Short mmCIF file of C-alpha atoms in Angstrom, two decimals:
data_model
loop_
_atom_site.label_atom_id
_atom_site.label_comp_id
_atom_site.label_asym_id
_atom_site.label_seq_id
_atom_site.Cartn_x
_atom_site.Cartn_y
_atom_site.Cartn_z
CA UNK A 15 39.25 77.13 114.95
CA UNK A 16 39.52 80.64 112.91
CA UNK A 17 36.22 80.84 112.17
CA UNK A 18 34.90 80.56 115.37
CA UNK A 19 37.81 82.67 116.76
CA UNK A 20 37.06 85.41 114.41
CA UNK A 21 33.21 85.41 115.08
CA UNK A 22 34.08 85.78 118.53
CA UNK A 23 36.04 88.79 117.83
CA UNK A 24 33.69 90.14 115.74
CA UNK A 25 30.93 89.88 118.51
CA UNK A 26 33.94 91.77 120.75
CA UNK A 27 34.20 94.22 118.45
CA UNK A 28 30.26 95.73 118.69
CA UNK A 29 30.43 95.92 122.13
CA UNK A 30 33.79 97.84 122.53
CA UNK A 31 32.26 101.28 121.68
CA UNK A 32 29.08 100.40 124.29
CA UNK A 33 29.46 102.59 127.61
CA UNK A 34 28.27 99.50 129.67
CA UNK A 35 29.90 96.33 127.76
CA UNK A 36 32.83 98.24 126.39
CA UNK A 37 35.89 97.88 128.78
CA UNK A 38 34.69 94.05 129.33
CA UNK A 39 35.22 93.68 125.52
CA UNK A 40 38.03 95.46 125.30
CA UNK A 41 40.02 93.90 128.36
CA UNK A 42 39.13 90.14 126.65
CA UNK A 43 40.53 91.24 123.46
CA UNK A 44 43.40 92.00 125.06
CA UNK A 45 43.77 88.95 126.63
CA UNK A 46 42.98 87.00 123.78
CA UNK A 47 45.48 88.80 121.60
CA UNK A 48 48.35 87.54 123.70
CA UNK A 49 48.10 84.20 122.43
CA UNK A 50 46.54 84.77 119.10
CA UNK A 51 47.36 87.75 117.07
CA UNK A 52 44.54 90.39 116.51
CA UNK A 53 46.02 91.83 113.28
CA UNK A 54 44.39 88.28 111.71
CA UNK A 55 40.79 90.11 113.77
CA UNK A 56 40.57 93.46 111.74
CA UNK A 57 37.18 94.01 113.00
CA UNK A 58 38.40 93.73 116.57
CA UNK A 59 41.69 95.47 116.20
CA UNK A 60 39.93 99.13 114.30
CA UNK A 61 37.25 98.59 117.09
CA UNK A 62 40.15 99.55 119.46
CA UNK A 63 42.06 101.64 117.01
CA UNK A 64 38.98 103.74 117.02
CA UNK A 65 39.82 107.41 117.13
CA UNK A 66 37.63 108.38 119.77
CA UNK A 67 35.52 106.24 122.10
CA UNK A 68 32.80 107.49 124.54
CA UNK A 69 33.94 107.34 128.16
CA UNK A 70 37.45 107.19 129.92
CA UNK A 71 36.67 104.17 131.08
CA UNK A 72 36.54 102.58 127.83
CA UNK A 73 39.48 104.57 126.48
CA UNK A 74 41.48 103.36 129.83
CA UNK A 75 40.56 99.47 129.19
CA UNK A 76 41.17 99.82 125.41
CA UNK A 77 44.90 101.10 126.16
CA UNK A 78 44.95 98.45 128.88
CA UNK A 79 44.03 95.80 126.04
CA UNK A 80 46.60 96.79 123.61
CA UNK A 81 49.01 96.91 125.62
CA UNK A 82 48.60 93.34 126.47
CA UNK A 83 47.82 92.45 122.77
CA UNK A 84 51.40 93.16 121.98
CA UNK A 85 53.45 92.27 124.64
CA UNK A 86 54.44 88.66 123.41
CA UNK A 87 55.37 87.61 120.05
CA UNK A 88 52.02 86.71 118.94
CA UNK A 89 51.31 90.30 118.78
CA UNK A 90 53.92 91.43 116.73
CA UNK A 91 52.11 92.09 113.59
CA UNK A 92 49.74 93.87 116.21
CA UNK A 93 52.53 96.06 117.24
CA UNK A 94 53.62 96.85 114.13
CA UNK A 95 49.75 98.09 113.44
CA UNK A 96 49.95 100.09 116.66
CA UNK A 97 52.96 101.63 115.70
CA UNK A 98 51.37 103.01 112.62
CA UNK A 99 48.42 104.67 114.09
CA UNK A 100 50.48 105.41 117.83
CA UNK A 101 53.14 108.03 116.05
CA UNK A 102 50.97 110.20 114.40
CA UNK A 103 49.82 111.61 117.65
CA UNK A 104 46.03 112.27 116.15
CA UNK A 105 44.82 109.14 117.98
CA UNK A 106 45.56 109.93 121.62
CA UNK A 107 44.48 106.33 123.34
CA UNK A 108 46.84 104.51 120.23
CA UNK A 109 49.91 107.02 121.26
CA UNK A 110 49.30 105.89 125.05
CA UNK A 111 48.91 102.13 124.51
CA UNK A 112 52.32 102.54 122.25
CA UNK A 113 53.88 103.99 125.13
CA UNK A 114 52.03 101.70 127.84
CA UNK A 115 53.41 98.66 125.53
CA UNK A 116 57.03 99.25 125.21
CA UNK A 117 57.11 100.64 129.10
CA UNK A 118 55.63 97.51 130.11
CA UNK A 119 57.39 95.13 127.65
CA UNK A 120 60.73 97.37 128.93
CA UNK A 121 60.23 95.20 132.37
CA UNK A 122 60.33 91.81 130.64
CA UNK A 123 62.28 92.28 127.10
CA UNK A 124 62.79 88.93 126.15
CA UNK A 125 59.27 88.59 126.03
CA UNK A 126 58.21 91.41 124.00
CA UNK A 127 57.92 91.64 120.20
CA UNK A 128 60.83 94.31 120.39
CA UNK A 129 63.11 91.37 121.27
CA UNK A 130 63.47 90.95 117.32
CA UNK A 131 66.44 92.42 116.24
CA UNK A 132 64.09 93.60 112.54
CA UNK A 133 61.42 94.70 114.59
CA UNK A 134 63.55 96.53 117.11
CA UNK A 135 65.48 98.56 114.49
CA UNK A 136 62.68 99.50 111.96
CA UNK A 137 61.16 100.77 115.57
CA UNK A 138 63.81 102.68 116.34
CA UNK A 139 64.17 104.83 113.59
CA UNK A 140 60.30 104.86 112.85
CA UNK A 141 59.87 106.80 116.47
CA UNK A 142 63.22 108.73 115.84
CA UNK A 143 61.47 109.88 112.56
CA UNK A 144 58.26 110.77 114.67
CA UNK A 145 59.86 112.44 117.18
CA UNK A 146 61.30 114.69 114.49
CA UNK A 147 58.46 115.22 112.95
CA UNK A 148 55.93 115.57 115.77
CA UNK A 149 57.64 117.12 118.56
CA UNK A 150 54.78 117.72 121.10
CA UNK A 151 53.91 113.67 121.27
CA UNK A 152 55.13 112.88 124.46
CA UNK A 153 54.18 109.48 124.13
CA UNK A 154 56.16 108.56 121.46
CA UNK A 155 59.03 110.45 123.27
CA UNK A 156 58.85 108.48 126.07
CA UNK A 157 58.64 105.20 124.08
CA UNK A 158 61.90 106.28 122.12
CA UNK A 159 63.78 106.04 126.08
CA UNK A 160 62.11 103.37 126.53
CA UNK A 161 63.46 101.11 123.72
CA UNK A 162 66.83 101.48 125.66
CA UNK A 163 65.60 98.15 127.75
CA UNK A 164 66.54 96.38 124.38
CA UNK A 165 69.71 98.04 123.09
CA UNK A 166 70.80 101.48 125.11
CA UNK A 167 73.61 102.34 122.88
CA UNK A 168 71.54 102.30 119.59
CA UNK A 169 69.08 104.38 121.18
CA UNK A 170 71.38 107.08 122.66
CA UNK A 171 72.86 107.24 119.25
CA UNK A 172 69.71 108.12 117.73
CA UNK A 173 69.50 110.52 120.24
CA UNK A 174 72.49 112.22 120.03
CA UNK A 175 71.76 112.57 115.97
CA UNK A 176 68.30 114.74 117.27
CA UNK A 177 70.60 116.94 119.70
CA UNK A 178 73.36 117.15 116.61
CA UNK A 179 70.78 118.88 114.51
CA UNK A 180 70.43 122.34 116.61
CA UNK A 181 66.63 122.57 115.90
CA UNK A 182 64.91 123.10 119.21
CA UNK A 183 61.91 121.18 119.19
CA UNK A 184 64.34 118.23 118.49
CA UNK A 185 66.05 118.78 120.98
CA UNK A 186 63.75 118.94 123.16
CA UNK A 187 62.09 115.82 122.43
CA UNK A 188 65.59 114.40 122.35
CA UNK A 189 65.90 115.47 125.89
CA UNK A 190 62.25 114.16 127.15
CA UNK A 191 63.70 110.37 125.57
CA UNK A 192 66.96 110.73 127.48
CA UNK A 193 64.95 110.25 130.52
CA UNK A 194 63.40 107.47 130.07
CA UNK A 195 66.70 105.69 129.33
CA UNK A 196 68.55 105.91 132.87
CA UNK A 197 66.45 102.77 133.85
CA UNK A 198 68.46 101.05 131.53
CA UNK A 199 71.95 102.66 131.80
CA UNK A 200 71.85 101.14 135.55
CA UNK A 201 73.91 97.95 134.76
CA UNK A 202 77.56 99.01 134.06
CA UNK A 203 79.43 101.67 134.33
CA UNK A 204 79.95 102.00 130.35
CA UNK A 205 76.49 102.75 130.77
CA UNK A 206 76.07 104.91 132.83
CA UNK A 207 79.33 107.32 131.08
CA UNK A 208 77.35 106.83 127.87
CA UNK A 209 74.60 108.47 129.38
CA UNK A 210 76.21 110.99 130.75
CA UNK A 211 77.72 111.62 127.52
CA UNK A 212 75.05 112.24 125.82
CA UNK A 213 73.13 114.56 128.68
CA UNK A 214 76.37 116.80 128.05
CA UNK A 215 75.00 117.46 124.81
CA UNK A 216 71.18 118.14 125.82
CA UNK A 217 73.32 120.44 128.44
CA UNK A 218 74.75 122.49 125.98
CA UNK A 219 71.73 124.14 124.81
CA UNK A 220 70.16 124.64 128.66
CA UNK A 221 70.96 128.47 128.84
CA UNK A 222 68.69 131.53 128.72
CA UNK A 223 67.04 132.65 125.98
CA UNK A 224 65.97 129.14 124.89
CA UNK A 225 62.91 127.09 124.89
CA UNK A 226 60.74 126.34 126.93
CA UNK A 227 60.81 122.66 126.39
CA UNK A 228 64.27 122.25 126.33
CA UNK A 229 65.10 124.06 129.50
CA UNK A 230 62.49 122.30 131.40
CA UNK A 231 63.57 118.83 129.89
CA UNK A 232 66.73 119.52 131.35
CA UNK A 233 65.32 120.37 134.56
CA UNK A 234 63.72 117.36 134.87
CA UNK A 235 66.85 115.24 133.07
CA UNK A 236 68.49 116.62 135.79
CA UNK A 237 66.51 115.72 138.71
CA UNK A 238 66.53 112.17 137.52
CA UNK A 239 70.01 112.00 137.06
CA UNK A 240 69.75 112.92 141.25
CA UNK A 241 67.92 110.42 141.42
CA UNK A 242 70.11 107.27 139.90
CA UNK A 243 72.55 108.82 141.40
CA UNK A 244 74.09 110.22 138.56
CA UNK A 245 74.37 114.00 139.45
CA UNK A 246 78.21 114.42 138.90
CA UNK A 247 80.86 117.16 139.40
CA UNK A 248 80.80 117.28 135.60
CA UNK A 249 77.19 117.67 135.39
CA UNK A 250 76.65 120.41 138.49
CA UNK A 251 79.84 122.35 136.69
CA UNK A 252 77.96 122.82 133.37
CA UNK A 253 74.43 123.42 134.25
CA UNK A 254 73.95 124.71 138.12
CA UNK A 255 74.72 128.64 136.45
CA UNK A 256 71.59 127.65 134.49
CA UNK A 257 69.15 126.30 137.14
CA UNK A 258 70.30 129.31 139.30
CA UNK A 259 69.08 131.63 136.33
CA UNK A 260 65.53 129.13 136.46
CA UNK A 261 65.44 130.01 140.12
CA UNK A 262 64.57 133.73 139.36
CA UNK A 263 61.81 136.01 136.96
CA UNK A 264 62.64 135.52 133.25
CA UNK A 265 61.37 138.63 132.21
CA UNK A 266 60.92 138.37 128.61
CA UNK A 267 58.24 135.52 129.48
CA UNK A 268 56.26 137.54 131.41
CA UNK A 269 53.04 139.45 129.63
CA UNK A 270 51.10 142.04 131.76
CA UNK A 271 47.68 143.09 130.24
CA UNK A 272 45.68 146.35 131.59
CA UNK A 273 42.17 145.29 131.51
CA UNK A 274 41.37 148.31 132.46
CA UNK A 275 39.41 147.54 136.13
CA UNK A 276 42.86 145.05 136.52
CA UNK A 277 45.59 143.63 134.72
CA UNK A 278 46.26 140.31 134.16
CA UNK A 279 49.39 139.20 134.62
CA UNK A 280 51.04 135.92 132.16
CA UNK A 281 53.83 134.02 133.31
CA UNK A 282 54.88 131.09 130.85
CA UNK A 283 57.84 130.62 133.08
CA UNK A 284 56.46 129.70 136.68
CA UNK A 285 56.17 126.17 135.03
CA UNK A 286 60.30 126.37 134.86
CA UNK A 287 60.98 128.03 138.13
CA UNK A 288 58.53 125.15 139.68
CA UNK A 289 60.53 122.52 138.40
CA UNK A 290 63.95 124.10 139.51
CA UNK A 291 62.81 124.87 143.64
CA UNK A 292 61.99 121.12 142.81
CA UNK A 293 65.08 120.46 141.66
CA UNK A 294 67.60 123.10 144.03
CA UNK A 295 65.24 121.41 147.05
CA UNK A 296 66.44 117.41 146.02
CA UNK A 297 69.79 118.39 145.58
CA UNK A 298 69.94 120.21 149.01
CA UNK A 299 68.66 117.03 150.65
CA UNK A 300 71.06 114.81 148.85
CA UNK A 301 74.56 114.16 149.66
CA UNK A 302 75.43 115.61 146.02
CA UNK A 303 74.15 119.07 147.80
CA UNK A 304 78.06 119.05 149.07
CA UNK A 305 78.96 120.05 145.63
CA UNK A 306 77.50 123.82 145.81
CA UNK A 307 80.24 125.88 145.84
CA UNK A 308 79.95 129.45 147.80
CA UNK A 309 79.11 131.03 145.00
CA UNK A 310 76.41 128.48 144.33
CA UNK A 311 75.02 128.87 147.88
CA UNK A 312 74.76 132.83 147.16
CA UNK A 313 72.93 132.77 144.03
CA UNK A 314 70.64 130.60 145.60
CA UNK A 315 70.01 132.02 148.60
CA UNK A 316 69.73 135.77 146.77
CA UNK A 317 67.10 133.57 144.11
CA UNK A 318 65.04 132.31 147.70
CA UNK A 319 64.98 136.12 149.36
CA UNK A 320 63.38 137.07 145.60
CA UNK A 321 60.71 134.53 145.75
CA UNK A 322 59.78 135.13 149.58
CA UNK A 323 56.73 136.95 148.79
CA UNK A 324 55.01 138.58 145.60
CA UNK A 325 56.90 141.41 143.66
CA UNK A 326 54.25 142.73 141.70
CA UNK A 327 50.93 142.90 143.57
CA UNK A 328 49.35 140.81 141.01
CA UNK A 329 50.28 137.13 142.63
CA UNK A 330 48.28 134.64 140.92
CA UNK A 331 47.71 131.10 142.12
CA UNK A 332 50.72 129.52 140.78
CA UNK A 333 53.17 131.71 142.34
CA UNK A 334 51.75 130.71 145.83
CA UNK A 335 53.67 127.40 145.18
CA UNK A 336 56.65 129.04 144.24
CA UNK A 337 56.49 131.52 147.22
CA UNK A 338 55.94 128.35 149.81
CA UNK A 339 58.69 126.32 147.99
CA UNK A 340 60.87 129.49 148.84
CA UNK A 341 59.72 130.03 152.61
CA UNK A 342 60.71 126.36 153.18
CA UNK A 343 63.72 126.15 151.58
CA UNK A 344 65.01 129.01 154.08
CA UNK A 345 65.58 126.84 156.53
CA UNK A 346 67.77 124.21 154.34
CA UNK A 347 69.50 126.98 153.43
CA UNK A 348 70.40 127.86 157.37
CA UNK A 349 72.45 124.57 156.88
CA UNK A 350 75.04 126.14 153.62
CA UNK A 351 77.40 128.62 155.02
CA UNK A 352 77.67 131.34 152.39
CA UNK A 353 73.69 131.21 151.93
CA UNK A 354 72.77 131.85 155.50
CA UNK A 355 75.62 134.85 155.15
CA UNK A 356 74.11 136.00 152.19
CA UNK A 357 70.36 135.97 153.78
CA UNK A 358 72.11 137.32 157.07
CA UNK A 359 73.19 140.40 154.67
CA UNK A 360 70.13 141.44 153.12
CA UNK A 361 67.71 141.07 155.96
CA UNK A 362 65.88 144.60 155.07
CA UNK A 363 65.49 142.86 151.51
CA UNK A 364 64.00 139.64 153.42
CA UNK A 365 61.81 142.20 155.07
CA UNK A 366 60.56 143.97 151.92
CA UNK A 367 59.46 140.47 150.56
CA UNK A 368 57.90 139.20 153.34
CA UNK A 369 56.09 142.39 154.38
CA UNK A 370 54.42 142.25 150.50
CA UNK A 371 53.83 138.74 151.70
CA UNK A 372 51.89 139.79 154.38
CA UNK A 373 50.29 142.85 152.54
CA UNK A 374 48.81 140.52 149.89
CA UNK A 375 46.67 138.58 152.39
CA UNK A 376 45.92 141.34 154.66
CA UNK A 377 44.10 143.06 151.68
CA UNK A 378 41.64 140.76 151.67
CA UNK A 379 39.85 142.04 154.38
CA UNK A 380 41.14 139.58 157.18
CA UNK A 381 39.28 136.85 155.50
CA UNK A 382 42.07 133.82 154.42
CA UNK A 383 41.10 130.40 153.02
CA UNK A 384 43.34 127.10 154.24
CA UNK A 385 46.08 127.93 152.02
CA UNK A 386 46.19 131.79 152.21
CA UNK A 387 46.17 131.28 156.58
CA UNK A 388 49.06 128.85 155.83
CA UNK A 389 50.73 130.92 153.84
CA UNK A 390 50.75 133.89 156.62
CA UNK A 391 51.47 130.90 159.33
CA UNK A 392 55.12 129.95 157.20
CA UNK A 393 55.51 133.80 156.69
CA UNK A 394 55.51 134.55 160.01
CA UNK A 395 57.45 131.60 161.11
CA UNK A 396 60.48 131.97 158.49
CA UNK A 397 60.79 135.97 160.43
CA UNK A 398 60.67 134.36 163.43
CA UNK A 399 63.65 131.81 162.74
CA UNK A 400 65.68 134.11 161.14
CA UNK A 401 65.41 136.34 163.90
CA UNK A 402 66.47 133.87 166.12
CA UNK A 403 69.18 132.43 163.89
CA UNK A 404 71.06 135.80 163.12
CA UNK A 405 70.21 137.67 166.00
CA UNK A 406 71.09 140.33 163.62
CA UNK A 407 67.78 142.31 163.58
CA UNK A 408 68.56 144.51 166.01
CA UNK A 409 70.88 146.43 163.15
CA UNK A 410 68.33 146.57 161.08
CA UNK A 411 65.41 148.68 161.67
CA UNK A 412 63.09 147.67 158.61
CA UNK A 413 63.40 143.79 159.68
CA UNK A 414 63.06 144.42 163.55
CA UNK A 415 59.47 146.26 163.02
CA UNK A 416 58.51 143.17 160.60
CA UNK A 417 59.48 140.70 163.15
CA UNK A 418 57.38 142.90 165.63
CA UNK A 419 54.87 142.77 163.36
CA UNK A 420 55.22 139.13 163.23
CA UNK A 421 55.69 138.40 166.72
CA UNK A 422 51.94 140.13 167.29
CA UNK A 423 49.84 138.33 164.40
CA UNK A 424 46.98 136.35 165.50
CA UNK A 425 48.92 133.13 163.79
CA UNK A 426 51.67 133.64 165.91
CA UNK A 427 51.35 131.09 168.12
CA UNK A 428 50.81 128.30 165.89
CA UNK A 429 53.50 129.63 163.33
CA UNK A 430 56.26 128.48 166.39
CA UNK A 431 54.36 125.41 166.85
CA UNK A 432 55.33 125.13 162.51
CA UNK A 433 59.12 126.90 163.58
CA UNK A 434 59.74 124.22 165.75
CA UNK A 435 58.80 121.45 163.17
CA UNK A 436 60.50 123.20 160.53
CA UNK A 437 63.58 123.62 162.28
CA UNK A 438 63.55 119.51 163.66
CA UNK A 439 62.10 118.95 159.60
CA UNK A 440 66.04 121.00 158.64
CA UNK A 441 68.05 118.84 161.22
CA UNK A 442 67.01 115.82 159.39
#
C-alpha cells in the first residue's frame, strides 16, 4: 500500500536527524529500500541526503543505509540520486555511501543496479567526468576502480584517457582508480597484461620533480601490484630508480622556519618516503625481492645508512617512523650481498647517523618515553649486529668507539635480548 508505505517513511524521515532515534531510522530505511525504491520516498531519501547530520553515529548508519538502498535493482533510481549528490564531493557521507555501494555491490555484481548495461555506462563516464573535475574526492576515485567488477576493460580505458591527458591531478586520480581495479583483473591472464598495461602509463610520470599525489599513488599502485602478485621484471625495471629516489630527503619539499627561540622544520615528503620503506620492506620479504639487482641493493642500502638517525637536529615525530623503519630494515638487508658490502663500506657513515641517533635522546636529560627508550634499544642493537656481522670495526676507529659506546648503555642488555629476535625475525 503506497500510502501507508510513504507515511511510514515519512515518520522515518523525522527521526533520522535525532541523536537517539537516528541510526535506528536510518538502518530501516535502508532495509526497506532494498525491496522498494526510496527515490518514490523523497522525504526519506533528502533526510539521508542531508548535508550534515549531528553525530558519527548517525552519519555511519546513514552511509550504512544507502548503501543497502541501492544494492539491488529496486534501488536503481536511488543510485542514480546518489550518484548526483556522491560526485560533487561537498556532501562527504553521500561520496562515502557512493563508494560503500559500488565496493559492496563489486562482491555480488549481478545483483547490483550497475549490472545494467545503461546504468553502468552513463556511470562510468559520469565518475570519469568527476574525477576530472574534482581531483581530491577519493571516494569517487575509488568507486571509478571499483566499477571494474562489471566491465574491467571499459574502465581501464577510461583510465588510460585521464593518464593520456598529462595534467597531474588527473593523473593522479587516474592512478588512485587503478588500484582498486586489480581485484578484478584476477581472472585471466588478458587481465592481468591489461593492467599492467595501463600501470606502465601511470609509471611514466613517477619521477622526481612531480606531484605529490602521483608519486605516492604509484607507491601504493605498486605495493598492490606486490601484493596480487603482479610486481614484474617490467614493472621493477621502470620504476625501482624512482622508489630508490623516494627512499631519500627530497629537498625542494622541505621548508625550515627560524622562529627565532627554534625553527620549525616542514617536510611534505615524509608522507612519500613512509610509503616507500613500506614498500622496499614488502618487496624484500617477497620472493620478487630476487629481482634487485646490485645496483639496486646499493642504492638501498646507501638510502637505509641516511635514514639511521636524524640529519638535522630538528627530528620531528614523523621521522621517528622513518628512522625505525630504517634500523629494521638493516638486518633484511644483511641478507642482499652488495647491500651488506655497501653498509660494510661506510661503517664511519653508519656511525655518524647513529651517534646523532643517540645524541637526540640523550639531550633530553636522560628522561625517554616508551618510544624514545625503544628507539635507543634498536639503536644500540643494529651497532651491535653489525659489529658482529662485519667484524670490520676494528678498521674503523669512529665506529669501534660507537659500538663501545653502545656496548656500555644502560639498554644494553635488553637491546641483545631485541638482536637476537631481530636476527631469528631476518632468518625468517
Amino acid at each position: 500500500n503506497a500510502a501507508r508505505r510513504n507515511a511510514a517513511f515519512e515518520k522515518l524521515a523525522a527521526k533520522i536527524g535525532d541523536v537517539n532515534e537516528g541510526p535506528k531510522a536510518a538502518t530501516a530505511c535502508g532495509e526497506a529500500g532494498r525491496y522498494t525504491s526510496l527515490a518514490a520516498a523523497p522525504a526519506a531519501l533528502n533526510a539521508l541526503l542531508a548535508p550534515s547530520f549531528k553525530s558519527e553515529d548517525i552519519s555511519a548508519a546513514v552511509t550504512s543505509a544507502l548503501s543497502k538502498a541501492t544494492s539491488t535493482s529496486a534501488g536503481t533510481a536511488t543510485f542514480s540520486k546518489l550518484l548526483e549528490v556522491g560526485i560533487t564531493g561537498a556532501n562527504y557521507v553521500a561520496s562515502r555511501a557512493l563508494r560503500s555501494s559500488v565496493a559492496e555491490g563489486a562482491l555480488e555484481p549481478a545483483q547490483h543496479p550497475l549490472s545494467s548495461s545503461d546504468v553502468f555506462n552513463s556511470t562510468l563516464a559520469i565518475l570519469t567526468s568527476a574525477v576530472g573535475s574534482a581531483p581530491d574526492a577519493v571516494e569517487v576515485q575509488e568507486a571509478l576502480g571499483q566499477l571494474a567488477a562489471w566491465n574491467l576493460n571499459a574502465v581501464l580505458a577510461k583510465i588510460s584517457t585521464l593518464l593520456a591527458s598529462g595534467k597531474e591531478e588527473h593523473v593522479a586520480a587516474a592512478g588512485y582508480a587503478l588500484r582498486y581495479t586489480l581485484r578484478s583483473a584476477r581472472g585471466s591472464s588478458a587481465d592481468r597484461e591489461a593492467v599492467l598495461s595501463t600501470s606502465s602509463k601511470l609509471f611514466a610520470h613517477f619521477s622526481r620533480p612531480g606531484k605529490l599525489a602521483v608519486r605516492r599513488n604509484s607507491l601504493l599502485l605498486l605495493k598492490a601490484l606486490l601484493s596480487e602478485g603482479l610486481y614484474t621484471p617490467a614493472v621493477h625495471a621502470q620504476t625501482f630508480a624512482a622508489v630508490s629516489q623516494e627512499l631519500t630527503v627530497d629537498v625542494a619539499l622541505v621548508k625550515v622556519t627560524d622562529l627565532g627561540v627554534v625553527k620549525h622544520r616542514d617536510d611534505r615528503g615524509i608522507d612519500l618516503r613512509r610509503n616507500a620503506f613500506d614498500f622496499v620492506r614488502d618487496l624484500l620479504a617477497a620472493p620478487e625481492g630476487a629481482l634487485l639487482s646490485a645496483d639496486d641493493q646499493k642504492a638501498v642500502a646507501k638510502a637505509t645508512i641516511s635514514a639511521l638517525g636524524p640529519t638535522t637536529g630538528l627530528e620531528s615525530e614523523e621521522d621517528e617512523d622513518i628512522i625505525t623503519a630504517a634500523r629494521k630494515q638493516i638486518f633484511i638487508l644483511r641478507h642482499l650481498p652488495s647491500a651488506w658490502a655497501t653498509i660494510a663500506e661506510d661503517l664511519s657513515l653508519v656511525a655518524k647517523y647513529m651517534a646523532n641517533g643517540l645524541k637526540a635522546k640523550a639531550a633530553k636529560d636522560g628522561v625517554a618515553d616508551k618510544k624514545e627508550e625503544d628507539g635507543i634499544i634498536l639503536a644500540v642493537a643494529v651497532l651491535l649486529y653489525i659489529k658482529k656481522e662485519t667484524g670490520a670495526e676494528k678498521h674503523v676507529a669512529e665506529f669501534a668507539d660507537k659500538v663501545k659506546a653502545a656496548e656500555a648503555d644502560p639498554h644494553a642488555a635488553r637491546a641483545k635480548v631485541v638482536l637476537s629476535e631481530l636476527i631469528a625475525g631476518a632468518r625468517k
